[in-house]
mmCIF file of C-alpha atoms and ligand atoms in Angstrom:
data_model
loop_
_atom_site.group_PDB
_atom_site.id
_atom_site.type_symbol
_atom_site.label_atom_id
_atom_site.label_comp_id
_atom_site.label_asym_id
_atom_site.label_seq_id
_atom_site.Cartn_x
_atom_site.Cartn_y
_atom_site.Cartn_z
ATOM 1 C CA MET U 1 -72.280 73.260 230.097
ATOM 2 C CA THR U 2 -71.063 76.953 229.565
ATOM 3 C CA SER U 3 -67.619 77.790 230.402
ATOM 4 C CA GLY U 4 -67.304 81.759 231.761
ATOM 5 C CA LEU U 5 -63.908 80.958 228.829
ATOM 6 C CA TRP U 6 -66.628 80.403 225.941
ATOM 7 C CA GLN U 7 -65.734 82.680 223.379
ATOM 8 C CA GLY U 8 -64.881 82.389 219.856
ATOM 9 C CA ALA U 9 -61.193 82.435 217.968
ATOM 10 C CA TYR U 10 -60.253 83.450 214.683
ATOM 11 C CA LEU U 11 -60.354 81.048 211.239
ATOM 12 C CA GLU U 12 -57.276 81.673 209.307
ATOM 13 C CA VAL U 13 -57.013 80.408 205.884
ATOM 14 C CA HIS U 14 -53.923 81.284 204.486
ATOM 15 C CA GLY U 15 -53.040 80.241 200.779
ATOM 16 C CA LEU U 16 -54.659 76.960 200.601
ATOM 17 C CA THR U 17 -54.752 74.659 197.663
ATOM 18 C CA LYS U 18 -56.073 71.303 196.750
ATOM 19 C CA GLN U 19 -55.352 69.822 193.663
ATOM 20 C CA PHE U 20 -56.909 66.534 192.738
ATOM 21 C CA ARG U 21 -54.909 65.436 189.941
ATOM 22 C CA SER U 22 -55.637 67.443 187.116
ATOM 23 C CA THR U 23 -58.436 69.741 188.928
ATOM 24 C CA ILE U 24 -57.254 72.793 190.900
ATOM 25 C CA ALA U 25 -60.504 72.779 193.760
ATOM 26 C CA VAL U 26 -58.996 75.811 196.040
ATOM 27 C CA ASN U 27 -56.380 78.145 194.448
ATOM 28 C CA ASN U 28 -54.215 79.569 197.114
ATOM 29 C CA LEU U 29 -57.009 80.915 198.913
ATOM 30 C CA SER U 30 -56.914 83.494 202.425
ATOM 31 C CA PHE U 31 -59.604 84.059 204.147
ATOM 32 C CA ALA U 32 -60.430 84.672 207.730
ATOM 33 C CA ALA U 33 -63.548 84.502 210.324
ATOM 34 C CA PRO U 34 -63.912 86.022 213.123
ATOM 35 C CA PRO U 35 -65.482 85.369 216.354
ATOM 36 C CA GLY U 36 -68.849 87.118 217.115
ATOM 37 C CA SER U 37 -70.245 86.813 214.347
ATOM 38 C CA VAL U 38 -71.548 84.480 210.921
ATOM 39 C CA THR U 39 -69.529 84.298 208.225
ATOM 40 C CA GLY U 40 -70.891 82.748 205.308
ATOM 41 C CA PHE U 41 -69.114 80.731 202.528
ATOM 42 C CA LEU U 42 -70.627 81.021 199.450
ATOM 43 C CA GLY U 43 -70.194 79.671 196.131
ATOM 44 C CA PRO U 44 -72.111 78.112 192.874
ATOM 45 C CA ASN U 45 -71.881 73.847 193.132
ATOM 46 C CA GLY U 46 -67.892 72.612 192.617
ATOM 47 C CA ALA U 47 -66.429 76.052 193.928
ATOM 48 C CA GLY U 48 -64.621 74.478 196.159
ATOM 49 C CA LYS U 49 -66.636 74.680 199.536
ATOM 50 C CA THR U 50 -65.981 71.764 200.907
ATOM 51 C CA THR U 51 -62.968 71.109 199.829
ATOM 52 C CA THR U 52 -62.051 74.136 201.665
ATOM 53 C CA LEU U 53 -63.858 72.990 204.866
ATOM 54 C CA ARG U 54 -62.631 69.623 204.904
ATOM 55 C CA MET U 55 -58.880 70.540 204.674
ATOM 56 C CA MET U 56 -59.701 73.338 208.042
ATOM 57 C CA LEU U 57 -60.970 70.071 209.729
ATOM 58 C CA GLY U 58 -57.468 67.704 209.128
ATOM 59 C CA LEU U 59 -59.442 65.750 207.612
ATOM 60 C CA ILE U 60 -57.723 66.539 203.521
ATOM 61 C CA ARG U 61 -54.109 67.002 203.601
ATOM 62 C CA PRO U 62 -53.568 70.219 201.690
ATOM 63 C CA THR U 63 -51.696 70.788 198.597
ATOM 64 C CA ALA U 64 -50.148 73.768 200.140
ATOM 65 C CA GLY U 65 -51.117 76.562 202.433
ATOM 66 C CA THR U 66 -52.305 76.655 205.939
ATOM 67 C CA ALA U 67 -55.498 76.990 207.505
ATOM 68 C CA THR U 68 -55.546 77.234 211.498
ATOM 69 C CA VAL U 69 -58.279 77.761 214.807
ATOM 70 C CA GLY U 70 -57.190 80.853 216.779
ATOM 71 C CA SER U 71 -52.944 80.495 215.452
ATOM 72 C CA VAL U 72 -53.452 76.832 215.806
ATOM 73 C CA PRO U 73 -53.860 74.619 213.000
ATOM 74 C CA PHE U 74 -56.967 71.990 213.828
ATOM 75 C CA THR U 75 -54.529 68.872 214.121
ATOM 76 C CA ASN U 76 -53.169 70.699 216.725
ATOM 77 C CA ILE U 77 -55.737 71.007 218.960
ATOM 78 C CA ALA U 78 -55.636 69.048 222.068
ATOM 79 C CA ASP U 79 -59.613 68.586 222.217
ATOM 80 C CA PRO U 80 -61.268 69.611 219.316
ATOM 81 C CA ALA U 81 -64.421 68.395 219.351
ATOM 82 C CA ARG U 82 -65.233 70.962 222.150
ATOM 83 C CA ALA U 83 -62.883 73.468 220.397
ATOM 84 C CA VAL U 84 -64.699 73.256 217.074
ATOM 85 C CA GLY U 85 -68.126 71.911 216.230
ATOM 86 C CA ALA U 86 -68.466 70.942 212.506
ATOM 87 C CA VAL U 87 -71.246 69.007 209.932
ATOM 88 C CA LEU U 88 -69.892 68.441 206.762
ATOM 89 C CA ASP U 89 -71.306 65.189 205.275
ATOM 90 C CA SER U 90 -74.842 64.044 205.532
ATOM 91 C CA LEU U 91 -74.479 62.687 209.416
ATOM 92 C CA SER U 92 -74.486 58.833 209.503
ATOM 93 C CA LEU U 93 -76.915 57.248 211.927
ATOM 94 C CA HIS U 94 -77.957 54.202 213.182
ATOM 95 C CA PRO U 95 -80.709 53.674 211.772
ATOM 96 C CA LYS U 96 -82.722 51.743 214.619
ATOM 97 C CA ARG U 97 -80.591 53.774 217.341
ATOM 98 C CA THR U 98 -83.035 56.613 219.310
ATOM 99 C CA ALA U 99 -82.054 61.104 218.793
ATOM 100 C CA LEU U 100 -80.693 60.718 222.383
ATOM 101 C CA GLY U 101 -79.223 57.418 222.074
ATOM 102 C CA HIS U 102 -77.344 58.615 219.240
ATOM 103 C CA LEU U 103 -75.839 61.910 221.220
ATOM 104 C CA LYS U 104 -75.471 59.729 223.838
ATOM 105 C CA VAL U 105 -73.409 57.235 221.987
ATOM 106 C CA TYR U 106 -71.634 60.846 221.379
ATOM 107 C CA ALA U 107 -71.617 62.225 224.603
ATOM 108 C CA ALA U 108 -69.521 59.442 226.079
ATOM 109 C CA ALA U 109 -66.751 59.570 222.932
ATOM 110 C CA ILE U 110 -65.925 63.554 224.325
ATOM 111 C CA GLY U 111 -66.417 62.763 227.216
ATOM 112 C CA VAL U 112 -69.594 64.844 228.670
ATOM 113 C CA PRO U 113 -72.301 64.343 231.152
ATOM 114 C CA ASP U 114 -75.405 62.672 229.081
ATOM 115 C CA THR U 115 -77.265 65.443 230.802
ATOM 116 C CA ARG U 116 -75.891 67.651 227.721
ATOM 117 C CA ALA U 117 -77.163 64.682 225.349
ATOM 118 C CA ARG U 118 -80.946 65.588 226.809
ATOM 119 C CA GLU U 119 -79.671 69.107 226.857
ATOM 120 C CA VAL U 120 -78.839 69.553 222.672
ATOM 121 C CA LEU U 121 -82.028 67.968 221.768
ATOM 122 C CA GLY U 122 -83.938 70.868 223.204
ATOM 123 C CA LEU U 123 -81.618 73.146 221.937
ATOM 124 C CA VAL U 124 -82.540 72.127 218.276
ATOM 125 C CA GLY U 125 -86.654 71.479 219.170
ATOM 126 C CA LEU U 126 -85.674 67.460 219.004
ATOM 127 C CA ALA U 127 -86.818 67.002 222.744
ATOM 128 C CA GLU U 128 -89.771 66.001 221.883
ATOM 129 C CA VAL U 129 -89.069 63.072 219.425
ATOM 130 C CA ALA U 130 -85.844 62.303 221.370
ATOM 131 C CA ASN U 131 -86.952 58.540 221.554
ATOM 132 C CA ARG U 132 -88.293 57.867 218.329
ATOM 133 C CA ARG U 133 -85.343 55.979 215.736
ATOM 134 C CA ALA U 134 -82.733 58.457 214.082
ATOM 135 C CA GLY U 135 -83.829 55.517 210.842
ATOM 136 C CA THR U 136 -87.719 57.793 210.549
ATOM 137 C CA PHE U 137 -86.456 61.162 210.979
ATOM 138 C CA SER U 138 -87.095 63.253 207.688
ATOM 139 C CA LEU U 139 -83.732 65.501 206.263
ATOM 140 C CA GLY U 140 -84.543 68.191 207.821
ATOM 141 C CA MET U 141 -84.780 66.037 211.625
ATOM 142 C CA ARG U 142 -81.214 64.333 210.442
ATOM 143 C CA GLN U 143 -80.183 67.868 209.947
ATOM 144 C CA ARG U 144 -80.847 69.404 213.096
ATOM 145 C CA LEU U 145 -79.688 66.551 215.106
ATOM 146 C CA ALA U 146 -75.988 66.658 213.202
ATOM 147 C CA LEU U 147 -76.030 70.578 214.774
ATOM 148 C CA ALA U 148 -77.097 68.831 217.920
ATOM 149 C CA THR U 149 -73.909 66.683 217.224
ATOM 150 C CA ALA U 150 -71.840 69.327 216.924
ATOM 151 C CA VAL U 151 -72.801 70.879 219.658
ATOM 152 C CA LEU U 152 -72.087 68.503 222.151
ATOM 153 C CA GLY U 153 -68.856 69.680 223.679
ATOM 154 C CA ASP U 154 -70.848 73.722 223.454
ATOM 155 C CA PRO U 155 -67.619 74.091 220.961
ATOM 156 C CA PRO U 156 -67.149 78.299 220.924
ATOM 157 C CA VAL U 157 -67.007 77.590 216.665
ATOM 158 C CA LEU U 158 -69.123 76.646 214.576
ATOM 159 C CA ILE U 159 -67.685 74.872 210.417
ATOM 160 C CA LEU U 160 -70.841 74.174 208.622
ATOM 161 C CA ASP U 161 -71.430 73.111 205.567
ATOM 162 C CA GLU U 162 -74.258 73.960 203.442
ATOM 163 C CA PRO U 163 -76.907 73.081 206.620
ATOM 164 C CA ALA U 164 -80.081 74.404 205.089
ATOM 165 C CA ASN U 165 -80.076 72.506 203.002
ATOM 166 C CA GLY U 166 -83.504 70.386 203.649
ATOM 167 C CA LEU U 167 -84.489 72.388 205.570
ATOM 168 C CA ASP U 168 -87.812 74.075 205.180
ATOM 169 C CA PRO U 169 -88.692 78.071 205.642
ATOM 170 C CA GLU U 170 -89.546 78.113 209.664
ATOM 171 C CA GLY U 171 -86.646 75.356 209.676
ATOM 172 C CA ILE U 172 -84.599 77.950 208.052
ATOM 173 C CA ALA U 173 -85.603 81.088 210.277
ATOM 174 C CA TRP U 174 -85.489 78.525 212.875
ATOM 175 C CA LEU U 175 -81.710 78.126 212.479
ATOM 176 C CA ARG U 176 -80.502 81.628 211.902
ATOM 177 C CA ASP U 177 -81.843 82.073 214.881
ATOM 178 C CA PHE U 178 -79.951 79.389 216.826
ATOM 179 C CA LEU U 179 -76.652 80.478 214.732
ATOM 180 C CA ARG U 180 -77.120 84.459 215.366
ATOM 181 C CA SER U 181 -77.845 83.571 219.121
ATOM 182 C CA TYR U 182 -74.322 81.594 218.096
ATOM 183 C CA ALA U 183 -72.443 84.074 217.133
ATOM 184 C CA LYS U 184 -74.212 86.846 219.902
ATOM 185 C CA ARG U 185 -72.626 84.903 222.876
ATOM 186 C CA GLY U 186 -68.797 85.251 220.936
ATOM 187 C CA GLY U 187 -68.217 82.445 219.230
ATOM 188 C CA THR U 188 -67.123 81.657 215.833
ATOM 189 C CA VAL U 189 -69.733 80.552 212.623
ATOM 190 C CA LEU U 190 -68.727 79.493 209.475
ATOM 191 C CA ILE U 191 -71.251 78.617 206.823
ATOM 192 C CA SER U 192 -70.849 77.695 203.098
ATOM 193 C CA SER U 193 -74.061 77.867 200.742
ATOM 194 C CA HIS U 194 -74.603 77.779 197.452
ATOM 195 C CA ILE U 195 -76.826 79.803 197.883
ATOM 196 C CA LEU U 196 -76.934 83.735 198.969
ATOM 197 C CA ARG U 197 -80.490 84.396 199.294
ATOM 198 C CA GLU U 198 -81.257 81.595 201.961
ATOM 199 C CA VAL U 199 -78.136 82.760 204.447
ATOM 200 C CA GLU U 200 -78.470 86.529 203.435
ATOM 201 C CA GLN U 201 -80.618 86.669 206.944
ATOM 202 C CA THR U 202 -78.500 85.074 208.769
ATOM 203 C CA VAL U 203 -74.707 85.535 207.817
ATOM 204 C CA ASP U 204 -72.212 89.204 208.747
ATOM 205 C CA ASN U 205 -69.772 89.078 206.394
ATOM 206 C CA VAL U 206 -68.929 86.979 203.179
ATOM 207 C CA VAL U 207 -66.495 85.503 201.643
ATOM 208 C CA ILE U 208 -67.601 84.193 197.805
ATOM 209 C CA ILE U 209 -65.194 82.120 196.158
ATOM 210 C CA SER U 210 -66.080 80.844 192.682
ATOM 211 C CA ARG U 211 -63.625 78.290 190.840
ATOM 212 C CA GLY U 212 -61.461 77.667 193.952
ATOM 213 C CA SER U 213 -60.592 81.648 193.973
ATOM 214 C CA LEU U 214 -61.138 84.159 195.959
ATOM 215 C CA VAL U 215 -63.482 86.618 194.626
ATOM 216 C CA TYR U 216 -64.883 88.767 197.356
ATOM 217 C CA GLN U 217 -64.256 89.059 201.662
ATOM 218 C CA GLY U 218 -65.874 91.136 203.609
ATOM 219 C CA ALA U 219 -69.521 92.410 205.118
ATOM 220 C CA LEU U 220 -72.096 91.424 204.068
ATOM 221 C CA ASP U 221 -73.559 95.509 203.627
ATOM 222 C CA ALA U 222 -70.201 96.572 201.746
ATOM 223 C CA LEU U 223 -71.039 94.004 199.042
ATOM 224 C CA ARG U 224 -74.857 95.806 198.437
ATOM 225 C CA GLY U 225 -73.015 99.107 198.850
ATOM 226 C CA ALA U 226 -69.927 98.103 196.036
ATOM 227 C CA ASN U 227 -73.080 97.275 194.119
ATOM 228 C CA ARG U 228 -74.718 100.687 194.551
ATOM 229 C CA SER U 229 -78.764 100.219 193.069
ATOM 230 C CA ARG U 230 -79.430 99.963 189.751
ATOM 231 C CA ILE U 231 -81.589 102.618 187.432
ATOM 232 C CA LEU U 232 -84.084 101.549 186.124
ATOM 233 C CA VAL U 233 -84.865 103.921 182.405
ATOM 234 C CA ALA U 234 -87.643 104.547 180.340
ATOM 235 C CA ALA U 235 -86.369 105.481 177.265
ATOM 236 C CA SER U 236 -87.457 106.489 173.318
ATOM 237 C CA SER U 237 -84.708 103.715 172.400
ATOM 238 C CA PRO U 238 -83.975 101.735 175.397
ATOM 239 C CA PHE U 239 -81.892 99.991 172.962
ATOM 240 C CA GLY U 240 -79.661 103.118 171.832
ATOM 241 C CA LEU U 241 -79.992 104.179 175.027
ATOM 242 C CA ALA U 242 -77.783 101.104 175.897
ATOM 243 C CA ASN U 243 -74.888 101.195 173.032
ATOM 244 C CA ALA U 244 -74.449 104.744 173.653
ATOM 245 C CA LEU U 245 -74.373 103.542 177.555
ATOM 246 C CA VAL U 246 -71.442 100.771 175.757
ATOM 247 C CA ALA U 247 -69.719 103.344 174.239
ATOM 248 C CA LYS U 248 -69.031 104.656 177.141
ATOM 249 C CA GLY U 249 -67.541 101.535 178.901
ATOM 250 C CA ILE U 250 -70.421 101.841 180.696
ATOM 251 C CA THR U 251 -71.498 97.902 180.533
ATOM 252 C CA ASP U 252 -73.720 96.315 183.522
ATOM 253 C CA ALA U 253 -76.887 98.609 181.536
ATOM 254 C CA HIS U 254 -79.781 95.777 179.990
ATOM 255 C CA MET U 255 -83.301 95.454 179.577
ATOM 256 C CA VAL U 256 -86.070 94.657 182.429
ATOM 257 C CA PRO U 257 -89.277 92.843 181.275
ATOM 258 C CA ASP U 258 -90.723 95.916 181.231
ATOM 259 C CA GLY U 259 -89.042 97.387 178.648
ATOM 260 C CA ARG U 260 -87.188 99.770 180.682
ATOM 261 C CA LEU U 261 -82.812 100.053 180.540
ATOM 262 C CA ALA U 262 -81.597 99.161 184.747
ATOM 263 C CA VAL U 263 -78.283 100.773 184.325
ATOM 264 C CA ALA U 264 -75.724 100.541 187.584
ATOM 265 C CA GLY U 265 -72.954 102.656 187.928
ATOM 266 C CA LEU U 266 -74.093 105.735 186.812
ATOM 267 C CA THR U 267 -76.171 108.401 188.803
ATOM 268 C CA LYS U 268 -79.219 109.506 187.330
ATOM 269 C CA GLU U 269 -77.304 113.414 185.291
ATOM 270 C CA GLN U 270 -75.089 111.210 184.495
ATOM 271 C CA ILE U 271 -77.419 108.515 182.240
ATOM 272 C CA ASP U 272 -79.415 112.365 180.884
ATOM 273 C CA SER U 273 -76.246 113.659 179.504
ATOM 274 C CA VAL U 274 -75.155 110.307 178.132
ATOM 275 C CA ALA U 275 -78.403 109.912 176.641
ATOM 276 C CA ARG U 276 -79.469 114.068 175.517
ATOM 277 C CA SER U 277 -75.828 113.581 174.125
ATOM 278 C CA ALA U 278 -77.118 110.958 171.868
ATOM 279 C CA GLY U 279 -80.446 112.115 170.952
ATOM 280 C CA ILE U 280 -82.412 109.683 173.263
ATOM 281 C CA GLU U 281 -85.395 110.933 175.106
ATOM 282 C CA VAL U 282 -85.816 110.061 178.614
ATOM 283 C CA PHE U 283 -89.407 109.738 180.025
ATOM 284 C CA GLY U 284 -89.085 108.428 183.695
ATOM 285 C CA THR U 285 -86.165 107.044 185.675
ATOM 286 C CA ALA U 286 -86.778 105.209 189.486
ATOM 287 C CA LEU U 287 -83.717 104.037 191.966
ATOM 288 C CA ASP U 288 -83.754 100.418 191.848
ATOM 289 C CA SER U 289 -82.749 98.145 195.057
ATOM 290 C CA VAL U 290 -79.887 96.323 195.167
ATOM 291 C CA ASP U 291 -80.641 92.426 194.025
ATOM 292 C CA LEU U 292 -77.948 90.500 196.323
ATOM 293 C CA GLU U 293 -78.120 87.554 193.855
ATOM 294 C CA HIS U 294 -77.693 89.544 190.768
ATOM 295 C CA VAL U 295 -74.899 90.146 192.572
ATOM 296 C CA PHE U 296 -73.325 86.442 193.524
ATOM 297 C CA LEU U 297 -74.004 85.488 190.440
ATOM 298 C CA GLN U 298 -72.082 88.619 188.231
ATOM 299 C CA LEU U 299 -69.168 87.775 191.027
ATOM 300 C CA THR U 300 -69.474 83.885 190.555
ATOM 301 C CA SER U 301 -69.637 83.262 186.892
ATOM 302 C CA GLY U 302 -66.820 85.260 184.916
ATOM 303 C CA GLN U 303 -69.102 88.719 184.163
ATOM 304 C CA PHE U 304 -67.172 90.215 186.906
ATOM 305 C CA ALA U 305 -63.227 90.128 185.285
ATOM 306 C CA ALA U 306 -65.851 90.520 181.758
ATOM 307 C CA GLN U 307 -66.877 94.706 183.195
ATOM 308 C CA HIS U 308 -63.212 95.040 183.657
ATOM 309 C CA ALA U 309 -62.516 93.982 179.809
ATOM 310 C CA PRO U 310 -62.934 96.327 176.905
ATOM 311 C CA PRO U 311 -66.714 96.613 176.376
ATOM 312 C CA PRO U 312 -68.211 95.008 173.407
ATOM 313 C CA GLN U 313 -69.041 97.482 170.479
ATOM 314 C CA THR U 314 -72.637 96.766 170.400
ATOM 315 C CA TYR U 315 -75.277 96.131 172.619
ATOM 316 C CA SER U 316 -77.897 92.872 171.937
ATOM 317 C CA PRO U 317 -80.800 92.495 173.385
ATOM 318 C CA PRO U 318 -81.809 88.824 175.861
ATOM 319 C CA PRO U 319 -83.209 86.823 173.353
ATOM 320 C CA GLY U 320 -87.146 86.509 172.946
ATOM 321 C CA TYR U 321 -86.925 90.009 173.955
ATOM 322 C CA TYR U 322 -89.396 92.041 171.971
ATOM 323 C CA HIS U 323 -88.862 95.032 170.430
ATOM 324 C CA GLY U 324 -91.105 96.513 168.346
ATOM 325 C CA PRO U 325 -91.776 99.886 166.980
ATOM 326 C CA THR U 326 -92.046 102.176 170.115
ATOM 327 C CA ASP U 327 -88.975 99.777 171.784
ATOM 328 C CA GLY U 328 -91.488 98.404 173.807
ATOM 329 C CA VAL U 329 -91.511 101.555 176.819
ATOM 330 C CA PRO U 330 -95.069 102.401 177.407
ATOM 331 C CA ARG U 331 -95.289 105.886 176.112
HETATM 332 N N1 LIG M 401 -61.591 63.629 196.192
HETATM 333 C C1 LIG M 401 -62.153 64.252 194.860
HETATM 334 N N2 LIG M 401 -61.391 64.193 193.796
HETATM 335 C C2 LIG M 401 -61.203 64.122 192.375
HETATM 336 N N3 LIG M 401 -62.108 65.719 192.241
HETATM 337 C C3 LIG M 401 -62.668 66.517 193.222
HETATM 338 C C4 LIG M 401 -62.920 65.738 194.908
HETATM 339 N N4 LIG M 401 -63.270 66.238 195.822
HETATM 340 C C5 LIG M 401 -63.710 67.457 194.922
HETATM 341 N N5 LIG M 401 -63.752 67.434 194.120
HETATM 342 C C6 LIG M 401 -63.446 68.448 192.780
HETATM 343 O O1 LIG M 401 -63.360 69.509 193.120
HETATM 344 C C7 LIG M 401 -64.263 71.022 192.888
HETATM 345 C C8 LIG M 401 -64.519 71.273 193.928
HETATM 346 O O2 LIG M 401 -65.499 69.878 195.278
HETATM 347 P P1 LIG M 401 -66.356 70.830 196.093
HETATM 348 O O3 LIG M 401 -67.067 69.550 196.806
HETATM 349 O O4 LIG M 401 -65.197 71.049 196.915
HETATM 350 O O5 LIG M 401 -67.258 72.487 195.232
HETATM 351 P P2 LIG M 401 -68.096 73.000 196.609
HETATM 352 O O6 LIG M 401 -68.420 73.741 196.479
HETATM 353 O O7 LIG M 401 -68.355 72.156 197.366
HETATM 354 O O8 LIG M 401 -69.823 72.209 195.168
HETATM 355 P P3 LIG M 401 -71.189 72.331 195.967
HETATM 356 O O9 LIG M 401 -72.205 73.468 195.917
HETATM 357 O O10 LIG M 401 -71.724 70.612 194.929
HETATM 358 O O11 LIG M 401 -71.139 70.640 197.564
HETATM 359 C C9 LIG M 401 -65.216 70.033 191.760
HETATM 360 O O12 LIG M 401 -64.575 69.975 190.659
HETATM 361 C C10 LIG M 401 -64.938 68.446 192.562
HETATM 362 O O13 LIG M 401 -65.632 68.100 191.384
HETATM 363 MG MG1 LIG M 402 -69.953 70.977 198.651
#
């Protein structure tokens, strides 16, 4: 079924904006998802992901801006089911129709042979339940059937809204392999999620939005690199050290449960130097690997902007944190 011309296209969004009465759901958003890769479209609940995808697919009209597939607006594509496969809302299924029956209806609608319906059931791992009524399917099976429906026309572009929802860990691993091989064939895959960890192993690039606006776009590896690993510092007075760092404009320092201070953005030598000038002894340091979820939360919670604001004058330990005679540092 795969044609020799099968290859993905750039998905591009320029200045996309959607206002619902007083709510600006998407605000002047621009990004691109390249072919041959999986792009994660990330943001917390309510960030504007579904609204953006709906505009890209021509399901709702943008207040401003454009979205194109290979430079063509989606609504102008002659044979959309063969160009773009999309899964947005949960699939509307006739509960009494079998999985195969459901797919055959769609296959007829887009003009692909019935044999393709069986083929895609195999692709999504539902071959064994081909003749079961879809009304008896679990959420994960419905997700797979939705995906099978989206790929019926063998489209080189896939747009999926929260495809990992309802999948168990094995299902998530299967989805990852499925999407990675799609991209490896040259396809363009854009998947949304509100959980970076859920798609971390699947995506090459990320587009992160918060409150309708872009906060980061680039390779996932670059996001890791841009947010250097933290250094965990055991010091005679972690609070004193935190205050000394804040006084130098370093606000990304916080206590971890074992009483050490986690500091980002400074080398071990720089931390030693700040500690020395504050009369604080450093007992030891250790490199901590990047917690991407922490980075994601920082980017989307408004703390990112706060990092560029003037630093607060004092450091407050997290509520309930123990700071007894030794400041909690094991000696
Ligand atoms: N039809 C609508 N009318 C009014 N407001 C809407 C409409 N659709 C979405 N919104 C608002 O737009 C904002 C973005 O919603 P959207 O569903 O795009 O977010 P999302 O990133 O997909 O969130 P989630 O992770 O929960 O799916 C929200 O504030 C939402 O309430
Ligand atoms: Mg959504």
